[in-house]
XYZ file of C-alpha atoms in Angstrom:
218
model
C 101.911 109.565 97.915
C 102.289 113.337 98.330
C 103.927 116.271 96.566
C 105.349 118.342 99.427
C 103.005 121.259 98.657
C 101.392 122.052 102.026
C 97.645 122.688 101.742
C 96.983 124.231 105.126
C 98.193 124.564 108.691
C 96.259 122.540 111.256
C 96.299 122.667 115.041
C 96.509 119.720 117.447
C 93.478 119.789 119.746
C 93.921 116.526 121.633
C 96.777 114.153 122.484
C 96.124 110.722 124.009
C 99.333 108.968 124.978
C 99.790 105.210 125.202
C 102.850 103.369 126.463
C 104.558 103.566 123.079
C 101.945 105.269 120.936
C 99.833 108.389 120.572
C 96.412 109.310 119.247
C 96.220 112.840 117.854
C 93.180 114.912 116.984
C 93.913 117.760 114.591
C 91.669 120.693 113.727
C 91.594 121.646 110.047
C 89.381 123.291 107.423
C 90.379 122.917 103.776
C 91.394 119.266 103.832
C 88.126 118.255 105.554
C 86.107 118.865 102.358
C 86.366 115.355 100.917
C 87.831 113.384 103.827
C 87.023 109.689 104.283
C 87.980 107.066 106.841
C 91.318 105.507 105.924
C 92.579 108.543 104.019
C 96.302 109.261 104.135
C 97.254 112.703 105.462
C 100.799 114.052 105.673
C 101.218 115.658 109.103
C 104.538 117.524 109.149
C 105.537 115.174 106.351
C 104.506 111.977 108.168
C 101.967 109.793 106.374
C 99.196 109.038 108.896
C 95.821 107.335 108.470
C 92.495 108.968 109.352
C 90.720 106.790 111.939
C 87.944 109.239 112.891
C 86.753 112.620 111.661
C 84.001 115.202 112.056
C 83.274 118.578 110.426
C 86.359 120.381 111.693
C 88.867 117.781 112.901
C 90.289 114.323 112.311
C 92.080 111.713 114.397
C 95.173 109.649 113.607
C 97.136 106.955 115.436
C 100.903 107.240 115.779
C 102.916 104.037 116.186
C 106.031 103.401 118.281
C 108.227 103.353 115.143
C 106.958 106.782 114.085
C 107.481 108.293 117.533
C 111.061 107.006 117.617
C 112.024 108.496 114.252
C 110.133 111.786 113.963
C 109.432 115.016 115.811
C 105.989 113.844 116.974
C 107.364 112.449 120.232
C 107.243 115.869 121.910
C 104.034 117.132 120.311
C 101.494 118.961 122.497
C 98.013 120.492 122.362
C 97.986 123.763 120.428
C 100.944 122.793 118.251
C 100.533 123.832 114.603
C 101.331 121.300 111.885
C 101.668 121.253 108.095
C 98.928 119.244 106.379
C 98.629 117.750 102.902
C 96.161 115.245 101.469
C 97.381 112.421 99.250
C 97.993 113.630 95.702
C 95.378 113.206 92.945
C 96.427 111.999 89.506
C 94.261 114.618 87.813
C 96.105 117.555 89.422
C 99.387 119.360 88.819
C 102.491 117.822 90.359
C 104.026 120.979 91.837
C 106.621 119.562 94.233
C 108.382 116.193 94.025
C 107.592 112.566 94.881
C 107.044 112.370 98.654
C 106.111 109.085 100.340
C 105.461 110.425 103.828
C 107.941 107.905 105.257
C 110.395 109.972 107.281
C 114.064 108.995 106.949
C 115.177 110.819 110.082
C 115.313 114.142 111.856
C 117.447 117.228 111.373
C 118.360 120.125 113.632
C 118.065 123.757 112.568
C 121.620 125.044 112.926
C 121.182 128.544 111.500
C 118.558 130.891 110.066
C 119.491 134.018 108.143
C 117.681 136.596 106.032
C 118.602 136.692 102.349
C 116.776 139.636 100.769
C 113.144 138.456 100.462
C 114.008 134.858 101.402
C 115.216 133.045 104.514
C 118.010 130.493 104.408
C 117.793 127.562 106.810
C 120.844 125.457 107.565
C 119.912 121.947 108.719
C 122.380 119.578 110.348
C 121.726 115.851 110.089
C 123.409 112.468 110.284
C 125.599 111.269 107.430
C 123.272 108.419 106.457
C 120.751 111.129 105.497
C 123.253 113.569 104.056
C 124.591 111.092 101.489
C 121.287 111.222 99.554
C 121.165 115.023 99.456
C 122.521 116.781 96.359
C 122.820 120.454 95.491
C 119.765 121.649 93.534
C 118.044 118.368 94.421
C 114.823 117.971 96.380
C 114.429 117.465 100.134
C 111.268 117.330 102.244
C 111.393 119.270 105.519
C 108.333 118.858 107.766
C 106.350 117.907 104.663
C 107.539 120.885 102.580
C 109.145 120.215 99.196
C 112.286 122.367 99.065
C 115.367 122.698 96.870
C 118.835 122.224 98.326
C 120.784 125.475 97.941
C 124.109 124.499 99.550
C 125.845 121.428 100.937
C 128.353 121.149 103.792
C 130.166 118.309 105.510
C 127.555 117.894 108.227
C 124.584 119.933 107.009
C 122.712 121.435 104.071
C 120.944 124.695 103.361
C 117.599 125.574 101.757
C 116.268 128.965 100.667
C 112.606 129.597 101.530
C 110.502 132.066 99.534
C 107.949 134.347 101.278
C 104.937 132.319 100.046
C 106.280 129.105 101.586
C 107.216 130.901 104.780
C 103.729 132.400 105.084
C 101.805 129.194 104.365
C 103.756 126.662 106.438
C 105.020 126.387 109.997
C 108.644 126.783 108.933
C 108.590 130.479 109.879
C 107.774 129.445 113.469
C 110.928 127.374 113.791
C 113.953 128.539 115.783
C 117.604 127.558 115.880
C 117.837 124.245 117.738
C 114.378 123.018 116.689
C 113.939 119.523 115.249
C 112.468 118.937 111.781
C 111.398 115.798 109.929
C 113.438 114.904 106.849
C 112.572 112.719 103.891
C 115.175 112.181 101.199
C 114.317 112.058 97.513
C 113.423 108.394 96.937
C 115.254 108.088 93.583
C 118.726 108.006 95.142
C 117.714 105.262 97.592
C 116.352 103.040 94.826
C 119.473 103.522 92.690
C 121.738 102.658 95.629
C 119.706 99.543 96.414
C 119.811 98.393 92.797
C 123.571 98.868 92.490
C 124.406 97.139 95.778
C 121.784 94.382 95.703
C 123.075 90.895 96.464
C 120.984 87.820 95.736
C 121.976 85.198 98.310
C 119.700 82.625 96.679
C 122.389 81.902 94.085
C 125.276 82.441 96.534
C 126.782 85.047 94.258
C 126.617 88.792 93.985
C 124.661 89.954 90.979
C 126.621 92.454 88.939
C 124.385 95.352 87.964
C 124.826 97.013 84.593
C 124.099 100.329 86.299
C 127.390 101.883 87.370
C 128.476 105.395 88.304
C 129.939 105.847 84.798
C 126.674 104.653 83.217
C 124.652 107.180 85.239
C 127.007 110.047 84.367
C 126.926 109.199 80.658
C 123.135 109.248 80.699
C 122.710 112.614 82.387
C 122.328 111.600 86.034
């Protein structure tokens, strides 16, 4: 579990490609302090497991499923990536609940300056867009961001200078691919409302309806 608050920017130093997999070695500094084998690290928002590490780098394996559904397919040596260790329960929860399980990819459709901020417009498929709400949370390449605007085929986020400086988002260009993870709450609510228990050959009627959610502040 992560928060979407990027701790540092790492750099890929080695890529070993299999038929349908990859092994990546990533150079880092801050997150190496208390690293252990088996630790979960969010790499551009993707939860990956540490299989090897030394003083200044760590290695992770990337499965076929991950390559098919994230931006890691085209990764190369020298590429910079956002890094975050799994959250600790004794720390502040500064972002939002992030699982590190990418829902899909988006395409940067527009970037524009807005005073001290930059606004990024991200186009994505409708199965991702349906979980995105204005002023809600969205994770882009592992960064917890707030949705500023919604459109029929895209959404927009506003990025403050601190976030721009301390993540790789400021290196992105129009047409670049980004990893997206929706806020998990909407997915759980949808599943609960639409769940059908075939064991009893009847659809279970949930007491949670759209009216119920609206009446209770959702």
